[in-house]
Short mmCIF file of C-alpha atoms and ligand atoms in Angstrom, two decimals:
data_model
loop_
_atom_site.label_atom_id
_atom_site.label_comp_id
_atom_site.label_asym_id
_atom_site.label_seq_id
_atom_site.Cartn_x
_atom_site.Cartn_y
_atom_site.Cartn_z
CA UNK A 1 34.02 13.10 0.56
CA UNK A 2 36.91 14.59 -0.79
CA UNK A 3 39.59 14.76 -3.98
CA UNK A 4 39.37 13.32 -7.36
CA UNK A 5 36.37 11.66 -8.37
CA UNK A 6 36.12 8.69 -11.17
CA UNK A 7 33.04 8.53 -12.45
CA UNK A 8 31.36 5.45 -14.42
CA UNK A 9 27.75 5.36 -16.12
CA UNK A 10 26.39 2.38 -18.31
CA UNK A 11 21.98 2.62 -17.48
CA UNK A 12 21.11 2.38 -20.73
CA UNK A 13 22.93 2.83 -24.13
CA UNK A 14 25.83 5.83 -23.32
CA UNK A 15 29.51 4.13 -21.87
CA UNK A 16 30.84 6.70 -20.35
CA UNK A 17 33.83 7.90 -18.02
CA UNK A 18 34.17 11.36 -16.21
CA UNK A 19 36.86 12.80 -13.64
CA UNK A 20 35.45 15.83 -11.30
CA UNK A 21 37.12 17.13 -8.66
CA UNK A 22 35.83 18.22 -5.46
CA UNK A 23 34.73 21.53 -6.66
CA UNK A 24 32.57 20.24 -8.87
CA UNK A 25 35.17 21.02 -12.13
CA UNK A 26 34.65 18.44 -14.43
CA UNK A 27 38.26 17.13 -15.83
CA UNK A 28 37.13 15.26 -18.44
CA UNK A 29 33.60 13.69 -19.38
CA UNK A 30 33.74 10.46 -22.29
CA UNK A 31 30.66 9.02 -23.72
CA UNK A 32 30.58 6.53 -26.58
CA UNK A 33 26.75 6.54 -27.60
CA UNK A 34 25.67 3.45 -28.96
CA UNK A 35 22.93 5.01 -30.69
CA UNK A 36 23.77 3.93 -34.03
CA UNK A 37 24.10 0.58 -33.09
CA UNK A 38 20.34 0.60 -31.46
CA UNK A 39 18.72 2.96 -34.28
CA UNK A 40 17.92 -0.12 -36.89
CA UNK A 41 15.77 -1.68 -33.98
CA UNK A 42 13.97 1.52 -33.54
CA UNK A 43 14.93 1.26 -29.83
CA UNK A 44 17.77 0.20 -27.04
CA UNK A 45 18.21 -3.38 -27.49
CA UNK A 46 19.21 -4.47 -23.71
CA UNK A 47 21.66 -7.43 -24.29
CA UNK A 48 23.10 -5.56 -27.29
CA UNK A 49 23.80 -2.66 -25.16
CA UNK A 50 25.78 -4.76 -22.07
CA UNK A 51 27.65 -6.31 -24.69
CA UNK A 52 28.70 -3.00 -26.11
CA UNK A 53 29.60 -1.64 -22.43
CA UNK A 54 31.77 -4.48 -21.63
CA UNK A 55 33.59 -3.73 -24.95
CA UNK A 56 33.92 -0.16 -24.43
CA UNK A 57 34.37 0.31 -20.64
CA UNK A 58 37.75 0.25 -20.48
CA UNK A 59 38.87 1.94 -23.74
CA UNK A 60 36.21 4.84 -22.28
CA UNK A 61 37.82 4.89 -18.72
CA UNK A 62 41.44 4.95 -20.18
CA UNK A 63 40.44 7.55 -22.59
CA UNK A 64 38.71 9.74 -19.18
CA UNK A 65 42.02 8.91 -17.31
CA UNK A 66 44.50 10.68 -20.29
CA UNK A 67 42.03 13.50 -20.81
CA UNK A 68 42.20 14.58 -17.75
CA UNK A 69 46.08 13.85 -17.56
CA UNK A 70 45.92 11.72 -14.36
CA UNK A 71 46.24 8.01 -13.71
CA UNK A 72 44.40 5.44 -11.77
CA UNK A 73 46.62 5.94 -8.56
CA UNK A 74 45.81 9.66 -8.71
CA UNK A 75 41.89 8.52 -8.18
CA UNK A 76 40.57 9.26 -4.71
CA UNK A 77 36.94 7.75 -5.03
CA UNK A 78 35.23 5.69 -7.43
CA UNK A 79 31.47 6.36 -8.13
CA UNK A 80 29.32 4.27 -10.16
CA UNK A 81 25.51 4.73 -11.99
CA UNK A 82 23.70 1.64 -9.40
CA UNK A 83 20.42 2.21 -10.67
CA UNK A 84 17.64 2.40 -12.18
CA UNK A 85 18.23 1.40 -16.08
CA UNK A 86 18.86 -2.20 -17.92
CA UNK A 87 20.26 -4.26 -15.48
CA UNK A 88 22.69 -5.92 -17.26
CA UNK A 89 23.99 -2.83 -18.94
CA UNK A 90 24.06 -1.34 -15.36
CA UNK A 91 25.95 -4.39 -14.45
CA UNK A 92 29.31 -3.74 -16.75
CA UNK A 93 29.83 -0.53 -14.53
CA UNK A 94 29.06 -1.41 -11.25
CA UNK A 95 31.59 -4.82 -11.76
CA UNK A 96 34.35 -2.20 -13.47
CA UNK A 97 33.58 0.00 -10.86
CA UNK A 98 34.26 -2.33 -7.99
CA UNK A 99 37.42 -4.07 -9.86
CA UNK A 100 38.98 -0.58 -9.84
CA UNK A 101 38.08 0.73 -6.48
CA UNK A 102 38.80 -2.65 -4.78
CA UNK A 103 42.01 -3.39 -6.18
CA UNK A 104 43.47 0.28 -4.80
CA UNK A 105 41.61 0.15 -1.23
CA UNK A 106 39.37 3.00 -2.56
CA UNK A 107 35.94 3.86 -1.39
CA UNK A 108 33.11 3.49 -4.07
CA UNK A 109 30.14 5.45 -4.18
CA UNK A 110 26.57 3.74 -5.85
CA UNK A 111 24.30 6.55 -7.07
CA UNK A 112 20.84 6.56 -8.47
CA UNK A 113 21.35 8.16 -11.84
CA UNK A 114 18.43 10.36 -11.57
CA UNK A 115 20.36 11.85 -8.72
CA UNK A 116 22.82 12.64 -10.92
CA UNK A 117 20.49 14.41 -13.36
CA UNK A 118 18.93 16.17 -10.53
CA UNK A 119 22.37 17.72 -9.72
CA UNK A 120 23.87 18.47 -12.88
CA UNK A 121 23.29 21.94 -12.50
CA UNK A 122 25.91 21.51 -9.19
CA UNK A 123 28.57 21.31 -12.10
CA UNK A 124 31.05 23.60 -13.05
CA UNK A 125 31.79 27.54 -12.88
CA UNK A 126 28.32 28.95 -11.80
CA UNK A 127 27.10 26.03 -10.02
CA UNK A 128 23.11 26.15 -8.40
CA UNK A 129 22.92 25.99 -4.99
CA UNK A 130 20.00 24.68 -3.14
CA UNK A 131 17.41 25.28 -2.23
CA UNK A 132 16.34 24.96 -5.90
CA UNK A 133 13.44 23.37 -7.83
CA UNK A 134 14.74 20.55 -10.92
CA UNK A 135 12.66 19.57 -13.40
CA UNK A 136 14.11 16.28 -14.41
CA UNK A 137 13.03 15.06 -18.31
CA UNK A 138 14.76 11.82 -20.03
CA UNK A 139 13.65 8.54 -21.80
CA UNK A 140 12.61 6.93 -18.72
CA UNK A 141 11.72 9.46 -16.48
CA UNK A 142 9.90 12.78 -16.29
CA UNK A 143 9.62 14.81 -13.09
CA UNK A 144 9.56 17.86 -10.52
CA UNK A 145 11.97 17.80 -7.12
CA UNK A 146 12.62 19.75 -4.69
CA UNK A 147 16.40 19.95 -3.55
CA UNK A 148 16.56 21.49 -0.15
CA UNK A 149 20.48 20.09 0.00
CA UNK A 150 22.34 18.23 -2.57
CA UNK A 151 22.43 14.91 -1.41
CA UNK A 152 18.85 14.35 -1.95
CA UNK A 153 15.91 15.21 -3.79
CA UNK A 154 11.77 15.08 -3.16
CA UNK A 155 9.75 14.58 -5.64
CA UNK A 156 6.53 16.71 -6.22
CA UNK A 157 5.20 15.03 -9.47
CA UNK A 158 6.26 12.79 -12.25
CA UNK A 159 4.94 11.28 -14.90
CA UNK A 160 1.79 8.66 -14.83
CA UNK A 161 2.74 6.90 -17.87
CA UNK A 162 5.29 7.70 -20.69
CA UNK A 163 8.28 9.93 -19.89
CA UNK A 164 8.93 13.31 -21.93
CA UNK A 165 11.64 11.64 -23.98
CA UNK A 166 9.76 8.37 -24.41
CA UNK A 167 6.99 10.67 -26.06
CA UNK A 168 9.75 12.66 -28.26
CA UNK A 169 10.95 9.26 -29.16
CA UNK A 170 7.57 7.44 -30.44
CA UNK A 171 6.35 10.46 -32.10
CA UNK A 172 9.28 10.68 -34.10
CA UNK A 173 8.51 6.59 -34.90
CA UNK A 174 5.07 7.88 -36.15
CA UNK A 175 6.41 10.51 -38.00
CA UNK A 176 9.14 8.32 -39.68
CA UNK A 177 12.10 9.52 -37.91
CA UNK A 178 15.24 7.70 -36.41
CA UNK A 179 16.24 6.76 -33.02
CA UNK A 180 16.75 8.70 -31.01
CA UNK A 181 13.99 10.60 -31.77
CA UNK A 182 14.39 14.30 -29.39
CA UNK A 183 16.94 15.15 -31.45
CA UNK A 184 15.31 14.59 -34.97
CA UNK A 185 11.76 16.44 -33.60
CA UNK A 186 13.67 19.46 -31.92
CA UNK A 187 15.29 19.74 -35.87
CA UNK A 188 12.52 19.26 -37.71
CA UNK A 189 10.29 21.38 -35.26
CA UNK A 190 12.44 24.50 -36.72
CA UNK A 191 10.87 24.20 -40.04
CA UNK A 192 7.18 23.88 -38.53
CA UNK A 193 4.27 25.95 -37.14
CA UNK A 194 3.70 24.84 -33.68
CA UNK A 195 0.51 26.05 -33.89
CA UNK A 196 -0.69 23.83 -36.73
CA UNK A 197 -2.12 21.30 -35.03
CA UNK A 198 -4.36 21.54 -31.93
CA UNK A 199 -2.84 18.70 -29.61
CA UNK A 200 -3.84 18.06 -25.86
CA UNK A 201 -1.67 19.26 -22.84
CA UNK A 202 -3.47 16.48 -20.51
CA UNK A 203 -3.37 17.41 -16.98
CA UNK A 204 -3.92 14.59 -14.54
CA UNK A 205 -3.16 16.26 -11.59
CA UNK A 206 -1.88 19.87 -10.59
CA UNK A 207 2.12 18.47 -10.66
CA UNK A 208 1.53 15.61 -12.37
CA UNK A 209 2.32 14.51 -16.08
CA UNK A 210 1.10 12.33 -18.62
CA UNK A 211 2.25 11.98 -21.99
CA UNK A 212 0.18 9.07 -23.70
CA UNK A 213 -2.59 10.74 -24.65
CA UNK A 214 -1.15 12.97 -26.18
CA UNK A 215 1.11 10.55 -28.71
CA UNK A 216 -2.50 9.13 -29.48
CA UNK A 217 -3.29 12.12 -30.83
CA UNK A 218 -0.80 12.64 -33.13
CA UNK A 219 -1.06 9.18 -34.37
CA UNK A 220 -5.04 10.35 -35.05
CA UNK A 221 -3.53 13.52 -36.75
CA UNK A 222 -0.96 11.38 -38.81
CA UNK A 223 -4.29 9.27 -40.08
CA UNK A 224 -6.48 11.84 -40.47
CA UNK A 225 -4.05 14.03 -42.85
CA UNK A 226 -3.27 10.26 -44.93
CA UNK A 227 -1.46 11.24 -47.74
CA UNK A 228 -0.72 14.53 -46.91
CA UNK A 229 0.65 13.88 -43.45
CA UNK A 230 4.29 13.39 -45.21
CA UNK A 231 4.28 17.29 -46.39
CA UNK A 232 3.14 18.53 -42.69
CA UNK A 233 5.45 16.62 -41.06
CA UNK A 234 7.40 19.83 -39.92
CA UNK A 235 3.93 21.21 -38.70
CA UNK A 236 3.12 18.09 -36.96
CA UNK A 237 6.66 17.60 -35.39
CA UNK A 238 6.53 21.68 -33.83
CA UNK A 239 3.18 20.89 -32.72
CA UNK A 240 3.71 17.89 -30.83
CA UNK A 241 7.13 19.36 -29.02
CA UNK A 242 4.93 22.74 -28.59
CA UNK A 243 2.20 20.72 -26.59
CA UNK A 244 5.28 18.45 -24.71
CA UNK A 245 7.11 21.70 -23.13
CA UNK A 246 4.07 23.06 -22.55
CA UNK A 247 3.35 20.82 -20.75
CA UNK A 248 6.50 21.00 -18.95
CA UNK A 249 6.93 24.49 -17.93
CA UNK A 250 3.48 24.66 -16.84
CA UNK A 251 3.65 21.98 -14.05
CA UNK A 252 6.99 23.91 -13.42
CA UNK A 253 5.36 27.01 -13.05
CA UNK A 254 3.24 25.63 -10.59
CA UNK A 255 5.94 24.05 -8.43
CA UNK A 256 7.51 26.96 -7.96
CA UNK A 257 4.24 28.91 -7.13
CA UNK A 258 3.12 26.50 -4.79
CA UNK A 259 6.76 26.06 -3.07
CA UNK A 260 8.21 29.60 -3.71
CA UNK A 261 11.19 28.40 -4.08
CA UNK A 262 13.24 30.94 -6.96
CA UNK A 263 15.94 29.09 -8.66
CA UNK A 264 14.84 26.56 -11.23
CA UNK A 265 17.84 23.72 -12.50
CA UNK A 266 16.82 21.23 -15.64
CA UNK A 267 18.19 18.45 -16.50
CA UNK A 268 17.95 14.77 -18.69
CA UNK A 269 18.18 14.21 -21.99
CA UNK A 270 15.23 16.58 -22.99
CA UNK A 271 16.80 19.63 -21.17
CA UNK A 272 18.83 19.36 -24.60
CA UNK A 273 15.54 20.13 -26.37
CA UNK A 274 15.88 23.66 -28.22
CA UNK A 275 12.64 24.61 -27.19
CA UNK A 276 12.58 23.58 -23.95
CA UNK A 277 16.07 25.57 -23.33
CA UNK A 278 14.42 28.96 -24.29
CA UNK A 279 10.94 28.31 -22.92
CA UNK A 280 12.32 27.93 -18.67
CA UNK A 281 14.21 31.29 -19.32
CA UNK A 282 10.89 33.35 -19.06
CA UNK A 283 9.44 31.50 -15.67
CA UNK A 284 10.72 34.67 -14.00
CA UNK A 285 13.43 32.95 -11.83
CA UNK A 286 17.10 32.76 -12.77
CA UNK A 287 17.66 29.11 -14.61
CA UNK A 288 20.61 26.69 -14.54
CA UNK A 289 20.47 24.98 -17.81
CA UNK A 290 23.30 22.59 -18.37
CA UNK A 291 25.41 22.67 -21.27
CA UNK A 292 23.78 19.73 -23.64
CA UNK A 293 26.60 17.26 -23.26
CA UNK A 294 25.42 16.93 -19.55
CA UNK A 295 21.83 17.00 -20.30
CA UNK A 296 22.47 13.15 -22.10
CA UNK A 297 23.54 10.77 -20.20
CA UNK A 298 27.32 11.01 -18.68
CA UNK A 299 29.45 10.27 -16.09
CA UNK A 300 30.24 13.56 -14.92
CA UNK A 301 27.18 14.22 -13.38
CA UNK A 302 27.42 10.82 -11.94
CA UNK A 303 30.78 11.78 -10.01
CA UNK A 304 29.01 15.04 -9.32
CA UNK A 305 26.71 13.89 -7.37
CA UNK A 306 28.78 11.40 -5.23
CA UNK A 307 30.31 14.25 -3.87
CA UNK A 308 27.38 14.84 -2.21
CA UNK A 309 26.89 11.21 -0.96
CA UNK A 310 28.60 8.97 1.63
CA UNK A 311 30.76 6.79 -0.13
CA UNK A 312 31.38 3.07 1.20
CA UNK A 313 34.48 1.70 2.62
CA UNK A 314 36.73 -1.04 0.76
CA UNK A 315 35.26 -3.98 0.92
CA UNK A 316 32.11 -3.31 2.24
CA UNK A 317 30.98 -2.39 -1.86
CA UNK A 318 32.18 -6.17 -2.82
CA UNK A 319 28.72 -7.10 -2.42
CA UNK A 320 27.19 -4.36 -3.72
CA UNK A 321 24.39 -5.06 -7.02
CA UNK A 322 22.86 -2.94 -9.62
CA UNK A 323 19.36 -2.32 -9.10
CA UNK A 324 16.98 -2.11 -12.54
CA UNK A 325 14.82 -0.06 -9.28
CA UNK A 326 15.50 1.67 -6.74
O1 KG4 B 401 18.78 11.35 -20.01
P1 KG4 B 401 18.87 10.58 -21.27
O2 KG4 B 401 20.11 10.76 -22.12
O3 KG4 B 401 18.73 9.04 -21.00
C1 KG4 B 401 17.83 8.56 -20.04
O4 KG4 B 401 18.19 8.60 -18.83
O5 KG4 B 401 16.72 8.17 -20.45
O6 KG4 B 401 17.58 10.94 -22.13
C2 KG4 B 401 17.36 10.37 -23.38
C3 KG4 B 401 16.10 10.98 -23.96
C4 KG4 B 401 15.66 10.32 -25.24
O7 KG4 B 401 14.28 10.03 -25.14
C5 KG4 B 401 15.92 11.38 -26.29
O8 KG4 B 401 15.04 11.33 -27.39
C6 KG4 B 401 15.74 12.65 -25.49
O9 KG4 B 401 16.32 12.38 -24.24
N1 KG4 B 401 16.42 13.81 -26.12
C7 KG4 B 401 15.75 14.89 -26.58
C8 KG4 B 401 16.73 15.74 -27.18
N2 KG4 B 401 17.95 15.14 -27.03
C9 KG4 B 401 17.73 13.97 -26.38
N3 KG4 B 401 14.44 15.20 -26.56
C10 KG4 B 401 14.08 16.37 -27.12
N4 KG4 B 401 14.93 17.22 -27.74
C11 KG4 B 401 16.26 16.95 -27.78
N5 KG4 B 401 17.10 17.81 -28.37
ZN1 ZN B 402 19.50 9.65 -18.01
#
């Protein structure tokens, strides 16, 4: 695949827009978050968010476009987020996607945005190169792959129930914080003593995660403290992220013990986490950590990782559908 990539990314509740070329320089990168929009439901409201997308999509890709200081006829391929996410919010960029690509002749690349986490690190002036380990933590997903080239990845463990960001996100419900609720713990965690509060690190299997048991506990703490629970909320919150990225470097660790493989990439929204950030640098092997802005959803990481992919002629894409799965 080759030239100037358009990228397009609407899983969940980010519209965004990114041009990267085929060096992996990222032109420009848009995202209108519609977290504001989502934070008095405590949580993404699906057909809120594809209404929002289809609103936005265009202003975003325009906006992409004049960043970057190119046009649509300067586009070489189109790549699109196919899946997973909210289908109908993944549905607004696949359709733009295709409208754009078909009406030039253009090929169009569908990629699994977890892909595009995976490869983040692939981005700009000190790009990883495989093979490297990625531990991959957002709202929806939490694992470790292995990425032998960049076109694919193999998964070594994941999560058995609730993602890393899910758990950010409903312990900052039970402590009384907004949506979304990574950012508001990683704050308040500043203030706190992470050693406070005695909370489980779970271990279901030796790569494995699981988070539930864990946001049980702190909704035990929360009772337990009544009253008081309000002043310790600082305590609380640096406990529970202390006992989350523990829990996420040491299944790390282990990957890369048990595959010694010696570069280590993160990525997904809770590769933003402050703590998190820090805690990978002392694993002992040199770290990609990508800046925050492609941690969060985007569509630069989305064209990223089409340029490892084979893209799909005009018009075999016409049919082509978002996939909630893949
Ligand atoms: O990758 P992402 O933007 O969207 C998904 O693909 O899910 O990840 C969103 C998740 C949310 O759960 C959010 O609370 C979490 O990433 N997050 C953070 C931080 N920033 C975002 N979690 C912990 N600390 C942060 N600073
Ligand atoms: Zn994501």
């Amino acid at each position: 695949m080759s030239g100037l990539v358009l990228g397009i990314e609407t899983s969940c509740d980010e519209t965004a827009a990114a041009l990267v070329d085929e060096e992996g320089h990222v032109r420009s990168s848009v995202v209108a978050s519609q977290a504001d929009l989502h934070a008095r439901y405590g949580g993404v409201v699906p057909e809120i968010a594809s209404r929002h997308h289809l609103e936005l999509i265009d202003a975003v890709t325009a906006d992409a476009l004049e960043r970057a200081g190119v046009r649509l006829d300067d586009i070489d391929t189109v790549a699109v987020t196919r899946g997973p996410g909210l289908i109908g919010a993944l549905l607004v960029g696949v359709s733009s996607a295709k409208a754009i690509a078909a009406t030039r002749g253009l090929p169009l690349v569908p990629v699994d945005h977890l892909h595009g986490h995976v490869v983040a690190s692939t981005l700009g002036e000190n790009p990883v190169e495989p093979p490297f380990l990625c531990l991959v933590a957002s709202g929806g997903h939490t694992f470790v792959a292995r990425v032998e080239e960049p076109a694919v990845y193999e998964v070594l463990g994941q999560t058995l129930d609730d993602a890393a960001g899910e758990a950010f996100d409903k312990g900052a419900r039970l402590l009384g914080l907004g949506y979304p609720g990574g950012p508001a713990v990683d704050r308040l965690a500043r203030e706190g003593d992470p050693g406070a509060f005695d909370l489980p690190r779970s271990a279901p299997g030796e790569l494995d995660f699981s988070f539930s048991g864990l946001k049980t506990a702190l909704l035990y703490a929360i009772r337990d403290l009544g009253d008081s629970a309000q002043s310790r909320a600082a305590d609380l919150a640096a406990s529970y992220q202390r006992a989350i990225v523990d829990a996420l470097v040491s299944r790390t660790r282990t990957a890369l013990e048990l595959t010694g493989i010696e570069r280590l990439a993160i990525g997904g929204g809770v590769a933003a986490n402050s703590e998190l950030r820090q805690a990978v640098t002392g694993l002992g092997v040199p770290v990609w950590v990508p800046p925050v802005e492609l941690c969060t959803d985007n569509a630069a990481m989305i064209a990223g990782a089409a340029r490892f992919l084979e893209p799909v002629e005009y018009p075999g894409y016409l049919s082509l559908d978002a996939a909630a799965r893949l």
